GROMACS .gro file of C-alpha atoms in nm:
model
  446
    1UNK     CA    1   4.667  14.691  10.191
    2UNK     CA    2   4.720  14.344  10.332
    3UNK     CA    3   4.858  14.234  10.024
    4UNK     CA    4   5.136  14.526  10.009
    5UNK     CA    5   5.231  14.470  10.344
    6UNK     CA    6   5.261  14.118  10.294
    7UNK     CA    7   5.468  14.238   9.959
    8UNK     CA    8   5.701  14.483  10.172
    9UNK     CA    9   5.797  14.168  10.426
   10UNK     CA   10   5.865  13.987  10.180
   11UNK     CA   11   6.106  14.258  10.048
   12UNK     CA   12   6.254  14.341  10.410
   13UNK     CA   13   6.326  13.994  10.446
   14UNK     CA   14   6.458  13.884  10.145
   15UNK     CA   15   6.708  14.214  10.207
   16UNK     CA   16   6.786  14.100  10.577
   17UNK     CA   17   6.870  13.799  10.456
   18UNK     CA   18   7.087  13.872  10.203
   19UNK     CA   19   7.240  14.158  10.381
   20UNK     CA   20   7.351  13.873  10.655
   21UNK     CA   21   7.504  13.655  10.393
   22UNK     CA   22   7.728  13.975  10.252
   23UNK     CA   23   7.842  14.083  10.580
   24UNK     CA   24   7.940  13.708  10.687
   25UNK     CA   25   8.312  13.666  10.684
   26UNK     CA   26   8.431  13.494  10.370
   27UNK     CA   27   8.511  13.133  10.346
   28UNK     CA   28   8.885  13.072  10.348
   29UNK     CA   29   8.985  13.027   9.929
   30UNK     CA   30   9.079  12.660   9.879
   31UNK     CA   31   9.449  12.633   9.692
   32UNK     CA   32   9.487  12.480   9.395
   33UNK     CA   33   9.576  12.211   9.478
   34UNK     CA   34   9.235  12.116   9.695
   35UNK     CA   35   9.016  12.255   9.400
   36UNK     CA   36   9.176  11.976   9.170
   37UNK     CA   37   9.100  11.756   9.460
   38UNK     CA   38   8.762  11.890   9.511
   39UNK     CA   39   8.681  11.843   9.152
   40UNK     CA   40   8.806  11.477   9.096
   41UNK     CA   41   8.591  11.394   9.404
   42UNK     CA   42   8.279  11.629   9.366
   43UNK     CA   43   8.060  11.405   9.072
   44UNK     CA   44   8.071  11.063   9.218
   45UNK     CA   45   7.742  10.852   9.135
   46UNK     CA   46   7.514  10.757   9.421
   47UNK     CA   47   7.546  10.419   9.590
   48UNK     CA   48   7.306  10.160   9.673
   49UNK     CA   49   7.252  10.091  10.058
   50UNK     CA   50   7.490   9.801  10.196
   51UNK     CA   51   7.263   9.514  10.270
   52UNK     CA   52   7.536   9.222  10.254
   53UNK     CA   53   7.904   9.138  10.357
   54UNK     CA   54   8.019   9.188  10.004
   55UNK     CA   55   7.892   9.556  10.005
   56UNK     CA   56   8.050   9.652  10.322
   57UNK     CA   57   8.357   9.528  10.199
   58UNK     CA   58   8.350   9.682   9.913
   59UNK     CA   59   8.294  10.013  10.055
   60UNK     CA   60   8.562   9.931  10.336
   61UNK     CA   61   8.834   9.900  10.033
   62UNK     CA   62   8.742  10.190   9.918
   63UNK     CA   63   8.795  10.433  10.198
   64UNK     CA   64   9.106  10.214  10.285
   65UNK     CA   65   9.250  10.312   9.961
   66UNK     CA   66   9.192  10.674   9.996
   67UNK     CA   67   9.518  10.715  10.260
   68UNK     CA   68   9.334  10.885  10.536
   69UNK     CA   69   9.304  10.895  10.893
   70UNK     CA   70   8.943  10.990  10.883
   71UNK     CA   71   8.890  10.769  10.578
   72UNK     CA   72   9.083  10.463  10.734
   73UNK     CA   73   8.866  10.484  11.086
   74UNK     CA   74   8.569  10.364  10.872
   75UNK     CA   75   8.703  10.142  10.664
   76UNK     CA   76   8.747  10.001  10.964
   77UNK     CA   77   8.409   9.966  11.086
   78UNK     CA   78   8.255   9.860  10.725
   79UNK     CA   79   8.528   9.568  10.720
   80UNK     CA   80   8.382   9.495  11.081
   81UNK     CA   81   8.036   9.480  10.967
   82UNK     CA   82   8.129   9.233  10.689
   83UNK     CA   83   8.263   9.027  10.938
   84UNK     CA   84   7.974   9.068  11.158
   85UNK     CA   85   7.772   8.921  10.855
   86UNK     CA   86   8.023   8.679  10.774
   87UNK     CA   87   8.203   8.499  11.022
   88UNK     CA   88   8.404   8.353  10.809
   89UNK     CA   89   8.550   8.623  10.579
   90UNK     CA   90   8.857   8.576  10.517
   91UNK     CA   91   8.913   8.888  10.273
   92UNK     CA   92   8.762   9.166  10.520
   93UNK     CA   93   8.972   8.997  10.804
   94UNK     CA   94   9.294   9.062  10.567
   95UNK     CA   95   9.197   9.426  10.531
   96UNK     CA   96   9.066   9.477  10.879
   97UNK     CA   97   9.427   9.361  11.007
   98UNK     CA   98   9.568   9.633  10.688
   99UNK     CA   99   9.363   9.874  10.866
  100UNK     CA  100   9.490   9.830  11.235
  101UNK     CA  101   9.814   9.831  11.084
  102UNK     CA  102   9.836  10.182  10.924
  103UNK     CA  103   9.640  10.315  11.222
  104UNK     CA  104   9.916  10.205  11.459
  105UNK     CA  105  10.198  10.327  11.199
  106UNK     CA  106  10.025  10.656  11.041
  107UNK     CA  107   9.737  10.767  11.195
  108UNK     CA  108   9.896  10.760  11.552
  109UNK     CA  109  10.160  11.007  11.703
  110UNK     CA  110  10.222  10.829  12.001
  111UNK     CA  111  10.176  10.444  11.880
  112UNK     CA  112   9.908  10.249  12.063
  113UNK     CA  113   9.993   9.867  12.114
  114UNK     CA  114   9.603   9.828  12.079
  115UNK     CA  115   9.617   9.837  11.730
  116UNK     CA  116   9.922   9.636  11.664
  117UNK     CA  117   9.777   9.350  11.839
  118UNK     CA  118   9.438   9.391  11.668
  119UNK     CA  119   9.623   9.419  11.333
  120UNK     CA  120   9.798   9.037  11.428
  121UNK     CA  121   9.471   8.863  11.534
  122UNK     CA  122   9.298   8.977  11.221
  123UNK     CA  123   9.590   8.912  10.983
  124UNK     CA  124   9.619   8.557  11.208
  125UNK     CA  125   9.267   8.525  11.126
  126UNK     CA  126   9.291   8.558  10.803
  127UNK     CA  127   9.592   8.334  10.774
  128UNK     CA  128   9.359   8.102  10.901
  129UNK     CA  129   9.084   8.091  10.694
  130UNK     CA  130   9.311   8.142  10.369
  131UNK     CA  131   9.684   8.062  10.398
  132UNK     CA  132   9.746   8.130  10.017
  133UNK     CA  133   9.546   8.411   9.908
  134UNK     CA  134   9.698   8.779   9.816
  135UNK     CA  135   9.546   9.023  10.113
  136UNK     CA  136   9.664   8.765  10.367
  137UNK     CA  137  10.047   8.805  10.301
  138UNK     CA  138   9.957   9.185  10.273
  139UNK     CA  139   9.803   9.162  10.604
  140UNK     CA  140  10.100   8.990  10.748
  141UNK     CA  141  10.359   9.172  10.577
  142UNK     CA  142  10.194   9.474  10.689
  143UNK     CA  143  10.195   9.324  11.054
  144UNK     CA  144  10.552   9.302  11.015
  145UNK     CA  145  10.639   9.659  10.932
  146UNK     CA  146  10.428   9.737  11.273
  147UNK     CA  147  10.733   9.558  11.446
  148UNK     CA  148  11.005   9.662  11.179
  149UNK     CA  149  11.082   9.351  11.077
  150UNK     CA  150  11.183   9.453  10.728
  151UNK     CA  151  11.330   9.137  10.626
  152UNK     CA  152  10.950   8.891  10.681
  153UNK     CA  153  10.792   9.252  10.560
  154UNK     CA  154  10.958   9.197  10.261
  155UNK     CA  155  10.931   8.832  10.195
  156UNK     CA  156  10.508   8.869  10.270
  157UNK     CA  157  10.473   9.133  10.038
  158UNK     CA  158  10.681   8.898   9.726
  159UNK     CA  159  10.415   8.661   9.806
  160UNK     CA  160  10.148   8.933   9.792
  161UNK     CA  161  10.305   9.020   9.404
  162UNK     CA  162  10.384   8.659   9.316
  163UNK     CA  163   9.981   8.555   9.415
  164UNK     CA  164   9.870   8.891   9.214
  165UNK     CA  165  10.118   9.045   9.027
  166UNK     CA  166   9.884   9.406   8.968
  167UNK     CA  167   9.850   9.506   9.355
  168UNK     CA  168  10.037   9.815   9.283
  169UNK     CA  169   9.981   9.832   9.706
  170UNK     CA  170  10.161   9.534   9.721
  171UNK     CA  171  10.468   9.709   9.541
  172UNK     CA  172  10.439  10.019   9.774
  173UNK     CA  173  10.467   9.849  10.110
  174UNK     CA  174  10.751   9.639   9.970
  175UNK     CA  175  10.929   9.955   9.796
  176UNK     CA  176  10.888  10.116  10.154
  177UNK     CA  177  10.974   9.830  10.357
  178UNK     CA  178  11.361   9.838  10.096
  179UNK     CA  179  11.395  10.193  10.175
  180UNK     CA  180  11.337  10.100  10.566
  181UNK     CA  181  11.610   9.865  10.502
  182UNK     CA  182  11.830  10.048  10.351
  183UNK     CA  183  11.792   9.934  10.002
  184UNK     CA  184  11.724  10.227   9.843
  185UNK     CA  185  11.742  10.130   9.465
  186UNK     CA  186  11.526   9.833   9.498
  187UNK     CA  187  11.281  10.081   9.664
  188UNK     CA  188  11.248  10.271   9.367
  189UNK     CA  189  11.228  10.000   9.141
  190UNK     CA  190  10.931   9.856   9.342
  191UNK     CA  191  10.738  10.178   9.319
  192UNK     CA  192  10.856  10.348   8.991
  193UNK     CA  193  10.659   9.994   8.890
  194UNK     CA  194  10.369  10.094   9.072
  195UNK     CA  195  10.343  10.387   8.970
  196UNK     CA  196  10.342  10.215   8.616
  197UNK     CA  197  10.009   9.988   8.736
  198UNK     CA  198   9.857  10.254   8.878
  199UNK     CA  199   9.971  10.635   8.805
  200UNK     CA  200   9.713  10.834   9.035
  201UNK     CA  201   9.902  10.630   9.329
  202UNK     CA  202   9.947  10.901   9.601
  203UNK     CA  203  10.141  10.690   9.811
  204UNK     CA  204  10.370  10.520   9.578
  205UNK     CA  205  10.490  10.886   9.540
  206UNK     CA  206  10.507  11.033   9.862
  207UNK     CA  207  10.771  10.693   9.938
  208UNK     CA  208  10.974  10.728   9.629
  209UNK     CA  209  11.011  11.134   9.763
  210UNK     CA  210  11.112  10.909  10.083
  211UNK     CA  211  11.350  10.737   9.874
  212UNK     CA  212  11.491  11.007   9.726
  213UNK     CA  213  11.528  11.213  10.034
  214UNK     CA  214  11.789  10.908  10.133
  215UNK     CA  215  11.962  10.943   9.821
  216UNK     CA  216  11.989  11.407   9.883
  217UNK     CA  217  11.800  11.431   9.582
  218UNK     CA  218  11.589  11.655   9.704
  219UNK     CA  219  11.433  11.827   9.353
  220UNK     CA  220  11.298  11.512   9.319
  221UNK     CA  221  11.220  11.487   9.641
  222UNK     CA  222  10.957  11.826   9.596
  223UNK     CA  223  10.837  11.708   9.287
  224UNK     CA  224  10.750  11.332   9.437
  225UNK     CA  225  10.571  11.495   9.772
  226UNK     CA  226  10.363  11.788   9.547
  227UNK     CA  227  10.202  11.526   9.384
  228UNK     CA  228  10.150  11.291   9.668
  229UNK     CA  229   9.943  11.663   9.766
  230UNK     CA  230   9.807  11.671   9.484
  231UNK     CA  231   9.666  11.359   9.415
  232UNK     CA  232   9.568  11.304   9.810
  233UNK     CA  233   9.529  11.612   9.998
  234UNK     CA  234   9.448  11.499  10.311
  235UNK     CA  235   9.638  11.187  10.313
  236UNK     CA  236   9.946  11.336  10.232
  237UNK     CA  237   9.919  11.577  10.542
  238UNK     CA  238   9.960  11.234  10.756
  239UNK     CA  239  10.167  11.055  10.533
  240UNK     CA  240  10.437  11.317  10.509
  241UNK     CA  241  10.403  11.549  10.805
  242UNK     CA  242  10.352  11.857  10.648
  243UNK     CA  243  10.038  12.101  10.574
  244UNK     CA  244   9.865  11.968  10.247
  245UNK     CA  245   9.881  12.306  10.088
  246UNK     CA  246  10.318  12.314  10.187
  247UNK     CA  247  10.506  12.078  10.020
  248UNK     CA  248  10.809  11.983  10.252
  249UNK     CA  249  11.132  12.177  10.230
  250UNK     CA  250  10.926  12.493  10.083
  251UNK     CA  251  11.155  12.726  10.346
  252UNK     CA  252  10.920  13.067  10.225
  253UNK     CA  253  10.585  12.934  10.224
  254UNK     CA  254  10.620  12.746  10.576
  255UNK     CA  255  10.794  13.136  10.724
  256UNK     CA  256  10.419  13.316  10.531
  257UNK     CA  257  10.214  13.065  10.758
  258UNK     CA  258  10.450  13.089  11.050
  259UNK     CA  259  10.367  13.495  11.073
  260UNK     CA  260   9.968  13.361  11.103
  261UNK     CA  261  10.046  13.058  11.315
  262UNK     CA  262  10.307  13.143  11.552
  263UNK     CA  263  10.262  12.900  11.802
  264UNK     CA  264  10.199  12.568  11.574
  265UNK     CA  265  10.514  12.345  11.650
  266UNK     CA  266  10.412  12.126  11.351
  267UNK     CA  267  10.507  12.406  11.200
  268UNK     CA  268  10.818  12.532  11.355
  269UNK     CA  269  10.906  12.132  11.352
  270UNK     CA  270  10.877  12.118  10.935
  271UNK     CA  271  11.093  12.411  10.892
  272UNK     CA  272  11.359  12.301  11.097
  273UNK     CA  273  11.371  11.995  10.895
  274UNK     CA  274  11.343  12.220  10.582
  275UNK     CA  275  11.653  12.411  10.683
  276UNK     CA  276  11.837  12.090  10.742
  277UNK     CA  277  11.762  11.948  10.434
  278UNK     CA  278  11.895  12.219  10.237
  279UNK     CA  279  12.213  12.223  10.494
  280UNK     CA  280  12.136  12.522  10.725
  281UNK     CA  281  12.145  12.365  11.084
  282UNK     CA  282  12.178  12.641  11.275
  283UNK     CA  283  11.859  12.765  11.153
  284UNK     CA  284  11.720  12.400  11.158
  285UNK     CA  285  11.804  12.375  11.544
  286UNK     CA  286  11.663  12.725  11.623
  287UNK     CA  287  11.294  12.593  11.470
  288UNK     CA  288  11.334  12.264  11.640
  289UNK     CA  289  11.444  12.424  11.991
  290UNK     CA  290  11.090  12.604  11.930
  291UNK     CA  291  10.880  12.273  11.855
  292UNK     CA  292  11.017  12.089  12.140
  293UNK     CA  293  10.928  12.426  12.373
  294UNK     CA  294  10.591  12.457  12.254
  295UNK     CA  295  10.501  12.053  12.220
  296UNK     CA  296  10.795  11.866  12.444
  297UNK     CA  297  10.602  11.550  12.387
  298UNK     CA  298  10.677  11.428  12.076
  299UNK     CA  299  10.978  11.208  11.988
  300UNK     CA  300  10.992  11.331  11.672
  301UNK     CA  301  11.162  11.656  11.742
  302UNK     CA  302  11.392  11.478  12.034
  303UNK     CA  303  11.522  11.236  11.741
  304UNK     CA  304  11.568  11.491  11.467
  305UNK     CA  305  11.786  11.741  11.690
  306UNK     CA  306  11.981  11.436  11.787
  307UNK     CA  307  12.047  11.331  11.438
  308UNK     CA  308  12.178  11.722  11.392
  309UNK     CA  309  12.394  11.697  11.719
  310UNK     CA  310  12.522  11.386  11.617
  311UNK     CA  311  12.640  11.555  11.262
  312UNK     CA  312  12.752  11.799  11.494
  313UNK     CA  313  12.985  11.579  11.688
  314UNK     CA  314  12.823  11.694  12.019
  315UNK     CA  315  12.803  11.395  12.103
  316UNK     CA  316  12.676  11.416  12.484
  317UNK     CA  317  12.376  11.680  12.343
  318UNK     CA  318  12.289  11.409  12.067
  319UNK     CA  319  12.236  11.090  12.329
  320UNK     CA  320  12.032  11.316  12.570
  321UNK     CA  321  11.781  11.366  12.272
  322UNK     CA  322  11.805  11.012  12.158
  323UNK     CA  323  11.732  10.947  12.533
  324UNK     CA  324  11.452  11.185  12.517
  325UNK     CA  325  11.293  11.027  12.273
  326UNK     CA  326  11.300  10.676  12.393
  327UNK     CA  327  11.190  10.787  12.695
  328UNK     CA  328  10.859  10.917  12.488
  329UNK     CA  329  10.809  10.659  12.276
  330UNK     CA  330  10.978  10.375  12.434
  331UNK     CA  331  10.937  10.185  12.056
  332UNK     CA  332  11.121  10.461  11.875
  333UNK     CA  333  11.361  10.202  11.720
  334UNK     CA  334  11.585  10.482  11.499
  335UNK     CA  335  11.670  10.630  11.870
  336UNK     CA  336  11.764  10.328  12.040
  337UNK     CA  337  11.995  10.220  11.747
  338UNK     CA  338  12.134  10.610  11.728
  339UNK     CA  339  12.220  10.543  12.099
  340UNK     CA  340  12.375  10.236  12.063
  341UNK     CA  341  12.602  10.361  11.727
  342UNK     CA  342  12.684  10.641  12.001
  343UNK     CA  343  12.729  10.412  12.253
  344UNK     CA  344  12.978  10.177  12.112
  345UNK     CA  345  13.150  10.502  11.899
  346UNK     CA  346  13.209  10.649  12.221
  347UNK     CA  347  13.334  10.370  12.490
  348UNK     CA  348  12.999  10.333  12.654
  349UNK     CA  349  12.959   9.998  12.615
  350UNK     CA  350  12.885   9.947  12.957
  351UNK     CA  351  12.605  10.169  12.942
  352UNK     CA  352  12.499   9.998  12.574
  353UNK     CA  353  12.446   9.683  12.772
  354UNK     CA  354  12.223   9.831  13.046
  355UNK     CA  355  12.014  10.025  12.836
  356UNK     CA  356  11.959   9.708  12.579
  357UNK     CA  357  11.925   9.471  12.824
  358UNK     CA  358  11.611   9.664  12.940
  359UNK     CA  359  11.474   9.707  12.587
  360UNK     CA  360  11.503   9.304  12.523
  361UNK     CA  361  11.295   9.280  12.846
  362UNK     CA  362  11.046   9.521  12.694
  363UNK     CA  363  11.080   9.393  12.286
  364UNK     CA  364  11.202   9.029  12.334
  365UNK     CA  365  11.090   8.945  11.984
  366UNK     CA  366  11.265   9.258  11.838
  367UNK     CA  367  11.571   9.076  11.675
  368UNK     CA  368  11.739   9.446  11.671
  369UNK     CA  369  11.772   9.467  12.080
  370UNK     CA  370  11.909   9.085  12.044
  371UNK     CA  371  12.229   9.198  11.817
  372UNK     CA  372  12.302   9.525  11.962
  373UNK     CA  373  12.317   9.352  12.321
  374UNK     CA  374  12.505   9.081  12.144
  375UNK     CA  375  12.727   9.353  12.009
  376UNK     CA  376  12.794   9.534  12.365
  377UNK     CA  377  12.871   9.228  12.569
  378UNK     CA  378  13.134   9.157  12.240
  379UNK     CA  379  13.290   9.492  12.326
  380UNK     CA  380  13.280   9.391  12.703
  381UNK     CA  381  13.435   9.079  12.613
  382UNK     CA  382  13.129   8.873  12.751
  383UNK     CA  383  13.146   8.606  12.452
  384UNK     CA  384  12.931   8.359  12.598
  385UNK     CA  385  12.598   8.617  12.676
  386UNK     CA  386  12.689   8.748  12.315
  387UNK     CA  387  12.677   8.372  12.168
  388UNK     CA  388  12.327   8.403  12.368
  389UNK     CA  389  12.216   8.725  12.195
  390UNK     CA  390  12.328   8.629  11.886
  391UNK     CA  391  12.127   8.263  11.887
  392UNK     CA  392  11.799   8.445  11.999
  393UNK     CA  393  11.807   8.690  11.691
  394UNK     CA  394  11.900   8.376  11.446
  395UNK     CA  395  11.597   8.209  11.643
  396UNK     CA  396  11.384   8.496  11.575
  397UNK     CA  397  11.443   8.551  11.220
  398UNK     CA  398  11.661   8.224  11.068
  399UNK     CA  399  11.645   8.370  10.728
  400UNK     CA  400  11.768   8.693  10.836
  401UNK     CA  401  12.157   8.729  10.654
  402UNK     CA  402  12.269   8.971  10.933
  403UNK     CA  403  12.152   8.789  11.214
  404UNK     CA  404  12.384   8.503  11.140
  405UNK     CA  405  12.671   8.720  10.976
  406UNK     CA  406  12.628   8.876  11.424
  407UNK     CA  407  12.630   8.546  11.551
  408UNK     CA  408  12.962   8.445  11.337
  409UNK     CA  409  13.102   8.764  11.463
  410UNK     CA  410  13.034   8.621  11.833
  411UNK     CA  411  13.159   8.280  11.773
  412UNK     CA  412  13.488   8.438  11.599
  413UNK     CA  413  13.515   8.640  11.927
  414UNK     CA  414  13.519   8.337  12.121
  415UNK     CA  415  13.764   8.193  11.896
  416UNK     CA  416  13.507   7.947  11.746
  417UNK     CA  417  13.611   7.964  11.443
  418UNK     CA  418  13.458   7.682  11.252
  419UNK     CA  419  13.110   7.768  11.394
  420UNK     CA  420  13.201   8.143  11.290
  421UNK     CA  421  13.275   8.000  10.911
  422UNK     CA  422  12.980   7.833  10.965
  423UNK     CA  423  12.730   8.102  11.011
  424UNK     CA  424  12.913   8.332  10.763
  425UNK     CA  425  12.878   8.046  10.499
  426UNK     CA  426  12.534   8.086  10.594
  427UNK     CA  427  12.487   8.423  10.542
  428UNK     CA  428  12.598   8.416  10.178
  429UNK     CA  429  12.348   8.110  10.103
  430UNK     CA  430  12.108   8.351  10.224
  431UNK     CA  431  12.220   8.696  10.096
  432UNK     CA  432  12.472   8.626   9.814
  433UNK     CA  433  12.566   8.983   9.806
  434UNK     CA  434  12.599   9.025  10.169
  435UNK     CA  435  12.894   9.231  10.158
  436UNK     CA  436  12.999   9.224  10.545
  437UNK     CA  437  12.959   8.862  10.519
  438UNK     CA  438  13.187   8.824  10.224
  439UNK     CA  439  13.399   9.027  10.379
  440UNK     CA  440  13.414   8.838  10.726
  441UNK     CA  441  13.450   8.510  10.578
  442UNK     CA  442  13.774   8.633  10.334
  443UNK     CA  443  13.938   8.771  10.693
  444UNK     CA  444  13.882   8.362  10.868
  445UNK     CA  445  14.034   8.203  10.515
  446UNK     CA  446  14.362   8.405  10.522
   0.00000   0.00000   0.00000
């Protein structure tokens, strides 16, 4: 009798329990994409407990390279527990300071100075310990995109390729740093050839989509950022801004998740950008209207209704969301050269002056704030402060074309002209196909 009873628990609770498990709600079906994921990732074999500074390094790289927020936070803390063990480790400093870096540029909505200056003193300790070697100049050029200095961004990351010519990384953060710069067909070349070193290279993708979202070529645009998603989930959702299972500019599938999530301004904030990608601003200002009303806090949105109010020509709506976003992230360096453009397009230079004179105060080793106030005290016919300008930006950054093709443009203002020949001669040694400085120097020869 014991025995059945025992039996007939048994029974009861092998039913209770299964009965639970059926009426539980069903787990949310992964898409597609995320199963690939899932599966690439799933059968990995198990690894042997980190005992040295090597093995914490090693695992550091490798959560570095997976492109996450999550993933970068302890690549982080592995590359400081190398260090820990090894004072003098040159190679986890390098990719300690990589780490900062992308944590102050990716992983950070409202950028923390923290982690810029943590970035430096790593990448300054590396420097240190090993001036010549590959993940330094990474480090450093990597340093340098923190401050968008594009220009010493680039020339670290040549030195990166020139001391090992496979880093398809290397070729990324230089591709990116061209397209930053405007040069938008050395950007692909950079990372159509990393893609060629390494072809699983979710980031080399998502910045050629970058690329080719500069160029309004935006089929190729999808098909870079679906398999930036594809290959890297969860990366890609920082990377890009948008949901890992939405590729960007997908106007239907971002109004299906809108009807569940009504009140995510991510959301609201993606489609608006969708609509004005595909040239429907009205309906792009709407969505962004509703972002800013349900998150008001993020430059972002401030900056991307500008840009549409300054294709607009409302010009007065445009600078208050330029303004806007400054005034939220005071390093938002698109928005203070949008206001400036507006600025000087508009007969404010008065006001071009006050506002950049307070962002040199803030940013004196920005070399941007240097020309633009060099620029507004030319258009207030304040030669000598522009000479002043100009000189601190060719100080900054000597090898910097533009800096002295601004400074010739100062002198010629003056009416220095063989100083102004001088600096435009420079230019060209520099930056042989410096176009405004070929074109400068052919207006002093006539």
């Amino acid at each position: 009798m014991k025995y059945e009873v025992s039996i007939f628990c048994i029974v009861i609770i092998f039913i209770s329990c299964s009965a639970s498990k059926t009426f539980q709600s069903a787990p949310k079906p992964k898409t597609e994409v995320e199963q690939r994921y899932q599966m690439r990732t799933a059968q990995r074999p198990m690894r042997k407990v980190p005992k040295t500074a090597e093995d914490y390094y090693e695992l550091a790289e490798e959560q570095y390279k997976k492109i996450s927020e999550a993933d970068n936070e302890k690549a982080i803390q592995f590359y400081q527990k190398a260090i820990a063990l090894k004072p003098n480790y040159a190679l986890a400093y390098a990719g300690l300071g990589c780490a900062y870096a992308r944590k102050y540029m990716d992983y950070e909505f409202r950028r923390d100075p923290v982690w810029r200056e943590k970035a430096q003193e790593a990448a300054q300790e590396a420097m240190k310990l090993e001036p010549n070697s590959a993940p330094t100049h990474k480090a450093l050029g990597l340093v340098y995109l923190c401050d968008d200095e594009w220009t010493k961004a680039i020339a670290e990351f040549s030195q990166t390729i020139d001391l090992s010519p496979n880093d398809a990384e290397a070729y990324n953060l230089r591709g990116f740093a061209y397209q930053l710069s405007g040069k938008t067909d050395a950007a692909i070349n950079d990372l159509q050839h990393s893609l060629s070193l390494l072809p699983e290279n979710a980031e080399a993708h998502k910045y050629l989509g970058d690329a080719y979202s500069d160029m309004g070529l935006y089929e190729k645009v999808q098909r870079e950022y679906r398999k930036a998603v594809e290959l890297n989930p969860s990366g890609y959702a920082y990377a890009v801004n948008a949901p890992a299972q939405f590729p960007p500019f997908d106007i239907a599938m971002l109004q299906q998740e809108l009807v569940e999530n009504p009140d995510d301004s991510w959301l609201h904030y993606w489609l608006g950008e969708a609509y004005i990608k595909q040239g429907k601003p009205v309906e792009g200002i709407e969505q962004l209207k509703m972002a800013i009303q349900l998150k008001p806090d993020v430059a972002g949105e401030h900056y991307m209704l500008g840009q549409v109010y300054e294709r607009q020509n409302r010009v007065q709506d445009a600078i208050a969301e330029f303004e806007k976003a400054v005034e939220i992230r005071y390093d938002h360096l698109e928005a203070h050269y949008k206001l400036a453009t507006l600025y000087f397009d508009h007969g404010m230079s008065d006001v071009a002056v006050e506002h950049f004179t307070e962002f040199v105060k803030e940013y004196p080793a920005k070399v941007i704030g240097h020309t633009i106030l060099g620029s507004a005290y030319i258009n207030t016919r304040h030669y000598d402060r522009a000479i002043d300008e100009m000189k601190k930006a060719v100080e900054l950054s000597p090898d910097d074309s533009n800096a002295h093709v601004h400074l010739g443009m100062a002198y010629r203002a003056k009416g220095m002209r063989t100083e102004a020949i001088t600096e435009f001669q420079e230019a060209l040694r520099l930056s042989p196909d410096n176009s405004r400085a070929q074109l400068e120097l052919e207006r002093m020869n006539k």
